[in-house]
PDB file of C-alpha atoms in Angstrom:
ATOM      1  CA  MET A 328      76.768 105.227  74.146  1.00 45.00           C
ATOM      2  CA  LYS A 329      76.499 108.665  75.668  1.00 47.00           C
ATOM      3  CA  PRO A 330      76.244 108.690  79.479  1.00 48.00           C
ATOM      4  CA  LEU A 331      72.801 108.884  81.010  1.00 45.00           C
ATOM      5  CA  PRO A 332      71.892 112.267  82.480  1.00 47.00           C
ATOM      6  CA  THR A 333      72.489 112.599  86.188  1.00 47.00           C
ATOM      7  CA  PRO A 334      69.412 113.268  88.368  1.00 44.00           C
ATOM      8  CA  PHE A 335      70.320 116.971  88.317  1.00 45.00           C
ATOM      9  CA  ALA A 336      70.589 116.958  84.535  1.00 50.00           C
ATOM     10  CA  ARG A 337      67.299 115.097  84.278  1.00 48.00           C
ATOM     11  CA  ARG A 338      65.668 117.820  86.381  1.00 52.00           C
ATOM     12  CA  ARG A 339      67.071 120.371  83.948  1.00 53.00           C
ATOM     13  CA  LEU A 340      65.619 118.324  81.093  1.00 54.00           C
ATOM     14  CA  ALA A 341      62.186 118.464  82.723  1.00 52.00           C
ATOM     15  CA  ILE A 342      62.333 122.212  83.200  1.00 49.00           C
ATOM     16  CA  ARG A 343      63.329 122.989  79.643  1.00 53.00           C
ATOM     17  CA  TRP A 344      61.085 120.663  77.713  1.00 52.00           C
ATOM     18  CA  GLY A 345      58.048 122.760  78.585  1.00 51.00           C
ATOM     19  CA  THR A 346      58.914 125.687  76.345  1.00 51.00           C
ATOM     20  CA  ALA A 347      59.825 123.455  73.424  1.00 53.00           C
ATOM     21  CA  LEU A 348      56.735 121.304  73.025  1.00 52.00           C
ATOM     22  CA  LEU A 349      53.577 123.354  72.566  1.00 46.00           C
ATOM     23  CA  LEU A 350      52.692 123.200  68.873  1.00 45.00           C
ATOM     24  CA  PRO A 351      49.430 122.856  66.927  1.00 39.00           C
ATOM     25  CA  LEU A 352      47.669 119.512  67.416  1.00 39.00           C
ATOM     26  CA  PHE A 353      48.382 117.001  64.674  1.00 34.00           C
ATOM     27  CA  LEU A 354      45.246 115.322  63.326  1.00 34.00           C
ATOM     28  CA  GLY A 355      45.065 114.141  59.760  1.00 35.00           C
ATOM     29  CA  GLY A 356      42.696 115.167  57.523  1.00 35.00           C
ATOM     30  CA  CYS A 357      33.863  99.902  56.729  1.00 41.00           C
ATOM     31  CA  SER A 358      31.160 100.573  59.001  1.00 41.00           C
ATOM     32  CA  LEU A 359      28.887 103.591  59.303  1.00 36.00           C
ATOM     33  CA  GLN A 360      30.136 103.972  62.891  1.00 43.00           C
ATOM     34  CA  ARG A 361      33.750 104.067  61.711  1.00 45.00           C
ATOM     35  CA  VAL A 362      32.901 106.592  59.004  1.00 40.00           C
ATOM     36  CA  ALA A 363      31.294 108.792  61.659  1.00 43.00           C
ATOM     37  CA  ILE A 364      34.288 108.406  63.968  1.00 47.00           C
ATOM     38  CA  ARG A 365      36.743 109.376  61.267  1.00 53.00           C
ATOM     39  CA  ALA A 366      34.572 112.270  60.154  1.00 48.00           C
ATOM     40  CA  ALA A 367      34.630 113.536  63.743  1.00 53.00           C
ATOM     41  CA  GLY A 368      38.403 113.129  63.730  1.00 53.00           C
ATOM     42  CA  GLY A 369      38.561 115.258  60.588  1.00 53.00           C
ATOM     43  CA  ALA A 370      36.449 117.939  62.234  1.00 51.00           C
ATOM     44  CA  LEU A 371      38.774 117.949  65.242  1.00 53.00           C
ATOM     45  CA  ALA A 372      41.698 118.277  62.857  1.00 46.00           C
ATOM     46  CA  ALA A 373      40.231 121.366  61.274  1.00 45.00           C
ATOM     47  CA  GLY A 374      39.633 122.939  64.664  1.00 47.00           C
ATOM     48  CA  GLY A 375      42.962 121.921  66.169  1.00 48.00           C
ATOM     49  CA  ALA A 376      44.870 123.615  63.370  1.00 50.00           C
ATOM     50  CA  THR A 377      43.581 126.978  64.602  1.00 58.00           C
ATOM     51  CA  TRP A 378      44.648 126.545  68.216  1.00 64.00           C
ATOM     52  CA  GLY A 379      48.315 127.193  67.684  1.00 72.00           C
ATOM     53  CA  SER A 380      47.523 130.600  66.210  1.00 72.00           C
ATOM     54  CA  ASP A 381      45.216 131.647  69.055  1.00 73.00           C
ATOM     55  CA  ASP A 382      46.123 134.807  70.980  1.00 79.00           C
ATOM     56  CA  ASP A 383      44.885 133.467  74.348  1.00 81.00           C
ATOM     57  CA  PRO A 384      46.941 130.584  75.795  1.00 84.00           C
ATOM     58  CA  GLU A 385      44.601 130.242  78.784  1.00 86.00           C
ATOM     59  CA  LEU A 386      41.648 129.685  76.478  1.00 89.00           C
ATOM     60  CA  VAL A 387      43.616 126.933  74.748  1.00 86.00           C
ATOM     61  CA  ARG A 388      44.513 125.438  78.125  1.00 88.00           C
ATOM     62  CA  GLU A 389      40.859 125.318  79.152  1.00 90.00           C
ATOM     63  CA  ALA A 390      39.747 123.835  75.823  1.00 88.00           C
ATOM     64  CA  LEU A 391      42.367 121.085  75.547  1.00 90.00           C
ATOM     65  CA  PRO A 392      40.988 118.656  78.195  1.00 93.00           C
ATOM     66  CA  PHE A 393      37.614 118.405  76.453  1.00 93.00           C
ATOM     67  CA  ALA A 394      39.283 117.860  73.087  1.00 91.00           C
ATOM     68  CA  LEU A 395      41.590 115.206  74.519  1.00 93.00           C
ATOM     69  CA  LYS A 396      38.755 113.292  76.176  1.00 94.00           C
ATOM     70  CA  THR A 397      36.823 113.472  72.903  1.00 93.00           C
ATOM     71  CA  ILE A 398      39.811 111.979  71.084  1.00 93.00           C
ATOM     72  CA  GLU A 399      40.028 109.198  73.680  1.00 95.00           C
ATOM     73  CA  GLY A 400      36.336 108.482  73.218  1.00 94.00           C
ATOM     74  CA  LEU A 401      36.827 108.174  69.469  1.00 93.00           C
ATOM     75  CA  LEU A 402      39.821 105.910  70.023  1.00 95.00           C
ATOM     76  CA  ALA A 403      37.760 103.606  72.204  1.00 95.00           C
ATOM     77  CA  ALA A 404      35.593 102.930  69.144  1.00 94.00           C
ATOM     78  CA  ASP A 405      38.422 102.893  66.579  1.00 94.00           C
ATOM     79  CA  PRO A 406      41.629 102.027  68.486  1.00 96.00           C
ATOM     80  CA  ALA A 407      43.840 101.667  65.420  1.00 95.00           C
ATOM     81  CA  ASP A 408      43.120 105.081  63.866  1.00 95.00           C
ATOM     82  CA  ARG A 409      46.618 106.477  63.405  1.00 95.00           C
ATOM     83  CA  ARG A 410      45.459 110.091  63.166  1.00 93.00           C
ATOM     84  CA  LEU A 411      43.711 109.842  66.511  1.00 94.00           C
ATOM     85  CA  LEU A 412      46.670 108.080  68.156  1.00 96.00           C
ATOM     86  CA  LEU A 413      48.924 110.879  66.933  1.00 95.00           C
ATOM     87  CA  ALA A 414      46.476 113.494  68.162  1.00 93.00           C
ATOM     88  CA  ALA A 415      46.356 111.862  71.594  1.00 95.00           C
ATOM     89  CA  ALA A 416      50.149 111.549  71.838  1.00 96.00           C
ATOM     90  CA  SER A 417      50.772 115.138  70.769  1.00 94.00           C
ATOM     91  CA  GLY A 418      47.836 116.634  72.645  1.00 93.00           C
ATOM     92  CA  PHE A 419      48.557 115.097  76.038  1.00 96.00           C
ATOM     93  CA  THR A 420      52.241 115.981  75.651  1.00 96.00           C
ATOM     94  CA  GLN A 421      51.481 119.599  74.826  1.00 93.00           C
ATOM     95  CA  TYR A 422      48.967 119.963  77.640  1.00 95.00           C
ATOM     96  CA  ALA A 423      51.365 118.528  80.210  1.00 96.00           C
ATOM     97  CA  GLN A 424      54.514 120.276  79.029  1.00 94.00           C
ATOM     98  CA  GLY A 425      52.986 123.468  77.750  1.00 93.00           C
ATOM     99  CA  PHE A 426      50.895 124.172  80.839  1.00 95.00           C
ATOM    100  CA  LEU A 427      51.249 121.822  83.829  1.00 96.00           C
ATOM    101  CA  VAL A 428      55.031 121.576  84.142  1.00 96.00           C
ATOM    102  CA  PRO A 429      55.702 125.315  83.661  1.00 95.00           C
ATOM    103  CA  GLU A 430      52.936 126.114  86.145  1.00 96.00           C
ATOM    104  CA  ALA A 431      54.643 123.822  88.654  1.00 96.00           C
ATOM    105  CA  ASP A 432      57.910 125.693  88.138  1.00 95.00           C
ATOM    106  CA  TYR A 433      56.228 129.050  88.672  1.00 96.00           C
ATOM    107  CA  LEU A 434      54.483 127.816  91.845  1.00 96.00           C
ATOM    108  CA  GLU A 435      57.377 125.949  93.418  1.00 94.00           C
ATOM    109  CA  GLU A 436      58.638 128.701  95.701  1.00 93.00           C
ATOM    110  CA  SER A 437      55.186 129.771  96.930  1.00 96.00           C
ATOM    111  CA  ASP A 438      53.266 126.467  96.986  1.00 97.00           C
ATOM    112  CA  PHE A 439      55.526 123.424  96.885  1.00 96.00           C
ATOM    113  CA  ALA A 440      52.737 120.909  97.493  1.00 97.00           C
ATOM    114  CA  ARG A 441      50.690 122.157  94.574  1.00 97.00           C
ATOM    115  CA  ALA A 442      53.755 122.267  92.353  1.00 96.00           C
ATOM    116  CA  ARG A 443      54.505 118.643  93.202  1.00 96.00           C
ATOM    117  CA  ALA A 444      50.903 117.655  92.467  1.00 97.00           C
ATOM    118  CA  GLU A 445      51.050 119.386  89.081  1.00 97.00           C
ATOM    119  CA  ARG A 446      54.241 117.510  88.162  1.00 96.00           C
ATOM    120  CA  GLU A 447      52.773 114.190  89.260  1.00 96.00           C
ATOM    121  CA  ARG A 448      49.711 114.822  87.134  1.00 97.00           C
ATOM    122  CA  ALA A 449      51.913 115.821  84.209  1.00 97.00           C
ATOM    123  CA  GLY A 450      53.839 112.577  84.578  1.00 97.00           C
ATOM    124  CA  ARG A 451      50.653 110.519  84.388  1.00 97.00           C
ATOM    125  CA  LEU A 452      49.485 112.332  81.258  1.00 98.00           C
ATOM    126  CA  LEU A 453      52.897 111.969  79.647  1.00 98.00           C
ATOM    127  CA  ALA A 454      52.787 108.222  80.312  1.00 97.00           C
ATOM    128  CA  ARG A 455      49.422 108.154  78.543  1.00 98.00           C
ATOM    129  CA  ALA A 456      50.854 110.145  75.625  1.00 98.00           C
ATOM    130  CA  THR A 457      53.805 107.763  75.317  1.00 98.00           C
ATOM    131  CA  GLY A 458      51.480 104.792  75.157  1.00 98.00           C
ATOM    132  CA  TYR A 459      49.401 106.363  72.402  1.00 98.00           C
ATOM    133  CA  GLY A 460      52.524 107.228  70.453  1.00 98.00           C
ATOM    134  CA  LEU A 461      53.918 103.697  70.636  1.00 99.00           C
ATOM    135  CA  ARG A 462      50.559 102.309  69.567  1.00 98.00           C
ATOM    136  CA  GLY A 463      50.628 104.654  66.595  1.00 98.00           C
ATOM    137  CA  LEU A 464      54.106 103.470  65.618  1.00 99.00           C
ATOM    138  CA  ASP A 465      52.882  99.886  65.890  1.00 98.00           C
ATOM    139  CA  THR A 466      50.262 100.665  63.235  1.00 98.00           C
ATOM    140  CA  LEU A 467      53.081 101.610  60.866  1.00 98.00           C
ATOM    141  CA  ARG A 468      55.336  98.681  61.756  1.00 97.00           C
ATOM    142  CA  PRO A 469      53.607  95.934  63.750  1.00 98.00           C
ATOM    143  CA  GLY A 470      55.638  95.000  66.815  1.00 98.00           C
ATOM    144  CA  PHE A 471      57.726  98.190  66.708  1.00 98.00           C
ATOM    145  CA  ALA A 472      57.326  99.002  70.424  1.00 98.00           C
ATOM    146  CA  ALA A 473      58.608  95.593  71.478  1.00 98.00           C
ATOM    147  CA  ALA A 474      61.429  95.664  68.927  1.00 98.00           C
ATOM    148  CA  LEU A 475      62.564  99.082  70.164  1.00 98.00           C
ATOM    149  CA  ARG A 476      63.391  97.570  73.547  1.00 96.00           C
ATOM    150  CA  ASP A 477      65.277  94.646  72.006  1.00 97.00           C
ATOM    151  CA  PRO A 478      68.898  95.605  71.196  1.00 96.00           C
ATOM    152  CA  GLY A 479      69.011  92.887  68.565  1.00 97.00           C
ATOM    153  CA  ARG A 480      65.987  94.227  66.658  1.00 97.00           C
ATOM    154  CA  ARG A 481      66.074  97.953  67.444  1.00 97.00           C
ATOM    155  CA  ASP A 482      68.146  99.193  64.507  1.00 97.00           C
ATOM    156  CA  THR A 483      66.121  97.225  61.969  1.00 98.00           C
ATOM    157  CA  ALA A 484      62.836  98.427  63.448  1.00 98.00           C
ATOM    158  CA  LEU A 485      63.909 102.072  63.320  1.00 98.00           C
ATOM    159  CA  ALA A 486      65.340 101.745  59.822  1.00 98.00           C
ATOM    160  CA  GLY A 487      62.025 100.303  58.672  1.00 98.00           C
ATOM    161  CA  LEU A 488      60.175 103.537  59.459  1.00 98.00           C
ATOM    162  CA  GLY A 489      59.788 106.093  56.690  1.00 98.00           C
ATOM    163  CA  PRO A 490      58.882 109.786  56.527  1.00 98.00           C
ATOM    164  CA  GLU A 491      55.241 109.134  57.406  1.00 98.00           C
ATOM    165  CA  ALA A 492      56.426 108.070  60.872  1.00 98.00           C
ATOM    166  CA  VAL A 493      58.119 111.375  61.734  1.00 98.00           C
ATOM    167  CA  PRO A 494      55.229 113.018  63.652  1.00 97.00           C
ATOM    168  CA  LEU A 495      54.746 109.881  65.763  1.00 98.00           C
ATOM    169  CA  LEU A 496      58.485 109.486  66.312  1.00 98.00           C
ATOM    170  CA  TYR A 497      58.738 113.081  67.474  1.00 98.00           C
ATOM    171  CA  TRP A 498      55.734 113.131  69.787  1.00 97.00           C
ATOM    172  CA  THR A 499      56.434 109.699  71.264  1.00 98.00           C
ATOM    173  CA  GLY A 500      59.999 110.740  72.003  1.00 98.00           C
ATOM    174  CA  ALA A 501      58.900 114.089  73.388  1.00 96.00           C
ATOM    175  CA  ALA A 502      56.368 112.525  75.758  1.00 97.00           C
ATOM    176  CA  TRP A 503      58.641 109.694  76.868  1.00 96.00           C
ATOM    177  CA  GLY A 504      61.628 111.948  77.440  1.00 95.00           C
ATOM    178  CA  ALA A 505      59.637 114.532  79.363  1.00 95.00           C
ATOM    179  CA  ARG A 506      58.162 111.843  81.587  1.00 95.00           C
ATOM    180  CA  ALA A 507      61.611 110.384  82.298  1.00 92.00           C
ATOM    181  CA  ALA A 508      62.976 113.829  83.098  1.00 90.00           C
ATOM    182  CA  LEU A 509      60.211 114.362  85.667  1.00 92.00           C
ATOM    183  CA  ALA A 510      60.607 110.963  87.330  1.00 86.00           C
ATOM    184  CA  LEU A 511      63.882 111.552  89.146  1.00 77.00           C
ATOM    185  CA  ASP A 512      63.297 108.587  91.474  1.00 80.00           C
ATOM    186  CA  ASP A 513      62.532 106.063  88.736  1.00 85.00           C
ATOM    187  CA  PRO A 514      65.736 104.362  87.524  1.00 85.00           C
ATOM    188  CA  GLU A 515      63.847 102.338  84.910  1.00 86.00           C
ATOM    189  CA  LEU A 516      62.694 105.500  83.183  1.00 86.00           C
ATOM    190  CA  ALA A 517      66.229 106.879  83.358  1.00 86.00           C
ATOM    191  CA  THR A 518      67.435 103.898  81.344  1.00 89.00           C
ATOM    192  CA  ASP A 519      64.772 104.662  78.735  1.00 92.00           C
ATOM    193  CA  LEU A 520      66.368 107.990  77.813  1.00 93.00           C
ATOM    194  CA  PRO A 521      68.708 106.472  75.183  1.00 94.00           C
ATOM    195  CA  LEU A 522      65.609 105.020  73.477  1.00 97.00           C
ATOM    196  CA  VAL A 523      64.094 108.502  73.420  1.00 97.00           C
ATOM    197  CA  GLU A 524      67.187 109.839  71.704  1.00 96.00           C
ATOM    198  CA  ARG A 525      67.050 107.031  69.132  1.00 98.00           C
ATOM    199  CA  LEU A 526      63.466 107.958  68.235  1.00 98.00           C
ATOM    200  CA  MET A 527      64.451 111.592  67.811  1.00 98.00           C
ATOM    201  CA  ARG A 528      67.560 110.699  65.846  1.00 98.00           C
ATOM    202  CA  ARG A 529      65.499 108.686  63.359  1.00 99.00           C
ATOM    203  CA  ALA A 530      63.003 111.545  63.059  1.00 99.00           C
ATOM    204  CA  ARG A 531      65.870 113.969  62.402  1.00 98.00           C
ATOM    205  CA  GLU A 532      67.342 111.656  59.753  1.00 98.00           C
ATOM    206  CA  LEU A 533      64.017 111.451  57.943  1.00 99.00           C
ATOM    207  CA  ALA A 534      62.846 115.069  58.215  1.00 98.00           C
ATOM    208  CA  PRO A 535      65.287 117.512  59.830  1.00 98.00           C
ATOM    209  CA  GLY A 536      62.998 120.457  59.017  1.00 97.00           C
ATOM    210  CA  PHE A 537      59.880 118.924  60.559  1.00 97.00           C
ATOM    211  CA  GLU A 538      57.553 121.627  61.930  1.00 94.00           C
ATOM    212  CA  ASP A 539      60.070 124.426  61.387  1.00 95.00           C
ATOM    213  CA  GLY A 540      62.873 122.556  63.121  1.00 96.00           C
ATOM    214  CA  VAL A 541      61.320 121.401  66.406  1.00 96.00           C
ATOM    215  CA  ILE A 542      63.421 118.229  66.433  1.00 97.00           C
ATOM    216  CA  HIS A 543      66.486 120.429  66.877  1.00 98.00           C
ATOM    217  CA  ASP A 544      64.814 122.029  69.909  1.00 96.00           C
ATOM    218  CA  PHE A 545      64.923 118.598  71.491  1.00 96.00           C
ATOM    219  CA  TYR A 546      68.683 118.464  70.969  1.00 97.00           C
ATOM    220  CA  VAL A 547      69.129 121.934  72.435  1.00 96.00           C
ATOM    221  CA  VAL A 548      67.482 120.591  75.577  1.00 93.00           C
ATOM    222  CA  TRP A 549      69.074 117.130  75.440  1.00 94.00           C
ATOM    223  CA  GLU A 550      72.627 118.417  75.073  1.00 94.00           C
ATOM    224  CA  GLY A 551      71.995 121.523  77.151  1.00 91.00           C
ATOM    225  CA  ALA A 552      71.128 119.365  80.154  1.00 89.00           C
ATOM    226  CA  ARG A 553      74.668 117.912  79.930  1.00 86.00           C
ATOM    227  CA  ALA A 554      76.434 121.239  79.458  1.00 80.00           C
ATOM    228  CA  GLY A 555      79.228 121.480  81.962  1.00 76.00           C
ATOM    229  CA  THR A 556      79.188 117.740  82.708  1.00 80.00           C
ATOM    230  CA  ALA A 557      79.736 115.973  79.353  1.00 82.00           C
ATOM    231  CA  ALA A 558      82.504 116.811  76.899  1.00 88.00           C
ATOM    232  CA  GLY A 559      81.256 118.608  73.824  1.00 92.00           C
ATOM    233  CA  ALA A 560      77.639 118.845  74.995  1.00 93.00           C
ATOM    234  CA  ALA A 561      77.540 122.637  74.961  1.00 93.00           C
ATOM    235  CA  ASP A 562      78.957 122.751  71.431  1.00 95.00           C
ATOM    236  CA  ARG A 563      76.402 120.203  70.250  1.00 97.00           C
ATOM    237  CA  ALA A 564      73.663 122.302  71.831  1.00 97.00           C
ATOM    238  CA  ARG A 565      74.971 125.332  69.915  1.00 97.00           C
ATOM    239  CA  GLU A 566      74.833 123.344  66.678  1.00 98.00           C
ATOM    240  CA  ALA A 567      71.261 122.328  67.477  1.00 98.00           C
ATOM    241  CA  LEU A 568      70.317 125.938  68.190  1.00 98.00           C
ATOM    242  CA  ALA A 569      71.814 127.025  64.879  1.00 98.00           C
ATOM    243  CA  ALA A 570      69.795 124.340  63.061  1.00 98.00           C
ATOM    244  CA  ALA A 571      66.611 125.294  64.907  1.00 98.00           C
ATOM    245  CA  ARG A 572      67.143 128.945  63.946  1.00 97.00           C
ATOM    246  CA  ARG A 573      67.758 128.021  60.330  1.00 98.00           C
ATOM    247  CA  TYR A 574      64.538 126.035  59.983  1.00 97.00           C
ATOM    248  CA  ALA A 575      62.431 128.367  62.133  1.00 95.00           C
ATOM    249  CA  GLY A 576      63.348 131.486  60.177  1.00 94.00           C
ATOM    250  CA  GLY A 577      62.738 133.734  63.181  1.00 92.00           C
ATOM    251  CA  ARG A 578      59.246 132.346  63.815  1.00 94.00           C
ATOM    252  CA  ARG A 579      59.871 130.425  67.056  1.00 96.00           C
ATOM    253  CA  ALA A 580      61.112 131.611  70.452  1.00 96.00           C
ATOM    254  CA  ALA A 581      61.356 128.226  72.186  1.00 96.00           C
ATOM    255  CA  PRO A 582      64.903 127.228  71.127  1.00 97.00           C
ATOM    256  CA  LEU A 583      66.249 130.612  72.233  1.00 98.00           C
ATOM    257  CA  VAL A 584      64.687 130.236  75.684  1.00 97.00           C
ATOM    258  CA  ALA A 585      65.804 126.612  75.988  1.00 96.00           C
ATOM    259  CA  PHE A 586      69.428 127.458  75.174  1.00 97.00           C
ATOM    260  CA  ALA A 587      69.451 130.442  77.528  1.00 97.00           C
ATOM    261  CA  GLU A 588      68.063 128.342  80.369  1.00 95.00           C
ATOM    262  CA  SER A 589      70.419 125.437  79.789  1.00 93.00           C
ATOM    263  CA  VAL A 590      73.788 126.244  78.279  1.00 95.00           C
ATOM    264  CA  ALA A 591      73.991 129.931  79.202  1.00 96.00           C
ATOM    265  CA  VAL A 592      73.167 129.160  82.838  1.00 95.00           C
ATOM    266  CA  ALA A 593      75.493 126.142  82.974  1.00 93.00           C
ATOM    267  CA  GLU A 594      78.333 128.252  81.575  1.00 93.00           C
ATOM    268  CA  GLN A 595      77.357 131.240  83.733  1.00 95.00           C
ATOM    269  CA  ASP A 596      77.208 133.371  80.606  1.00 96.00           C
ATOM    270  CA  ARG A 597      74.784 136.070  81.663  1.00 98.00           C
ATOM    271  CA  ALA A 598      75.318 138.172  78.555  1.00 98.00           C
ATOM    272  CA  THR A 599      74.224 135.332  76.249  1.00 98.00           C
ATOM    273  CA  PHE A 600      71.348 134.496  78.593  1.00 98.00           C
ATOM    274  CA  THR A 601      70.041 138.061  78.467  1.00 98.00           C
ATOM    275  CA  ARG A 602      70.634 138.475  74.739  1.00 99.00           C
ATOM    276  CA  LEU A 603      68.721 135.332  73.775  1.00 98.00           C
ATOM    277  CA  LEU A 604      65.817 136.037  76.108  1.00 99.00           C
ATOM    278  CA  ASP A 605      65.563 139.602  74.848  1.00 99.00           C
ATOM    279  CA  GLU A 606      65.531 138.221  71.308  1.00 98.00           C
ATOM    280  CA  ALA A 607      62.736 135.821  72.254  1.00 98.00           C
ATOM    281  CA  LEU A 608      60.719 138.674  73.750  1.00 98.00           C
ATOM    282  CA  ALA A 609      61.249 140.828  70.667  1.00 98.00           C
ATOM    283  CA  LEU A 610      59.701 138.186  68.416  1.00 96.00           C
ATOM    284  CA  ASP A 611      56.284 139.253  67.126  1.00 94.00           C
ATOM    285  CA  ALA A 612      54.080 136.405  68.341  1.00 91.00           C
ATOM    286  CA  ALA A 613      51.070 137.833  66.503  1.00 88.00           C
ATOM    287  CA  ALA A 614      52.894 137.381  63.192  1.00 88.00           C
ATOM    288  CA  SER A 615      54.105 133.835  63.854  1.00 82.00           C
ATOM    289  CA  GLY A 616      51.054 131.980  62.566  1.00 86.00           C
ATOM    290  CA  PRO A 617      50.694 128.469  64.000  1.00 88.00           C
ATOM    291  CA  HIS A 618      53.462 129.118  66.538  1.00 91.00           C
ATOM    292  CA  ARG A 619      51.625 131.976  68.244  1.00 92.00           C
ATOM    293  CA  VAL A 620      50.558 130.130  71.402  1.00 91.00           C
ATOM    294  CA  ALA A 621      53.952 128.446  71.698  1.00 92.00           C
ATOM    295  CA  ASN A 622      55.677 131.812  71.368  1.00 94.00           C
ATOM    296  CA  LEU A 623      53.450 133.474  73.954  1.00 95.00           C
ATOM    297  CA  LEU A 624      54.244 130.681  76.422  1.00 95.00           C
ATOM    298  CA  ALA A 625      57.961 130.847  75.631  1.00 96.00           C
ATOM    299  CA  GLN A 626      57.895 134.612  76.154  1.00 97.00           C
ATOM    300  CA  ARG A 627      56.206 134.132  79.513  1.00 96.00           C
ATOM    301  CA  ARG A 628      59.054 131.786  80.411  1.00 97.00           C
ATOM    302  CA  ALA A 629      61.613 134.307  79.191  1.00 98.00           C
ATOM    303  CA  ARG A 630      60.199 137.043  81.420  1.00 98.00           C
ATOM    304  CA  TRP A 631      60.190 134.684  84.412  1.00 98.00           C
ATOM    305  CA  LEU A 632      63.807 133.713  83.782  1.00 98.00           C
ATOM    306  CA  LEU A 633      64.944 137.316  83.437  1.00 98.00           C
ATOM    307  CA  ALA A 634      63.270 138.132  86.758  1.00 97.00           C
ATOM    308  CA  ARG A 635      65.258 135.287  88.371  1.00 96.00           C
ATOM    309  CA  ALA A 636      68.603 136.119  86.763  1.00 97.00           C
ATOM    310  CA  ASP A 637      70.231 137.188  90.022  1.00 96.00           C
ATOM    311  CA  ASP A 638      69.450 133.764  91.485  1.00 96.00           C
ATOM    312  CA  LEU A 639      70.767 131.905  88.435  1.00 96.00           C
ATOM    313  CA  PHE A 640      74.108 133.697  88.115  1.00 97.00           C
ATOM    314  CA  LEU A 641      76.745 134.004  90.790  1.00 90.00           C
ATOM    315  CA  GLU A 642      77.994 137.357  89.557  1.00 76.00           C
TER     316      GLU A 642
END
């Protein structure tokens, strides 16, 4: 088993997950009440698909809470609707990691108390997202969440999930890992990190090209947090970056920013840091379709990192 991240590495995990996780909401496509609920879910799906291509991230940020509370209201009436569970898991993760955690990073030097409050709120929403994701996986394989925590049943439970589980595997792992990375004083969550990696590993086995390679972004962050402290971690992060580039086809900036902020900083390689961030900024967000919002947020991060370069590099 790979060693658990140190508290410092877990902090680095928390910082870098934000740029990697904002993607379009995933919503799929009896009684009259249930028909109405699922019809509303379909309408949300049609609307959510447009959000990733919006040119105004702040508008998306302001709209997400209403959409998420609407999804929770629908789930209260139909708690086993897998589409809605996926939407809740992905939506709360994206809201927390796409907006709250980066905002906390940007505020930390000027308003530490507010930054801490934003991270605490993000942690609560990520816990909610994790719960929805595990519930969704339970609809595919009853008892999966309990089996995942049982070393004697874990491998069988994971092997029993097929390609239809990939979105839930990814978003559950993303939410759970981000929450653990934020909770530096929670040793129980630290011990959950290997479970997060197992979820992502199964997702990668089933669909390595999922959503233009976002699973590989996770491994850029996961291995990048260990760069300089675990043998081979930086090389594995480079392999993950290469895979992310291959599947993204130049459409996503997040893996470039994540690698620059993790491995390039850990190795004190300012030239690579600058080159990758410049490449991220040169990407035409307007031409990136459903990744537009994610790219705009990643580019904001890239500009912030470049402005802090003198603080990140000793020479």
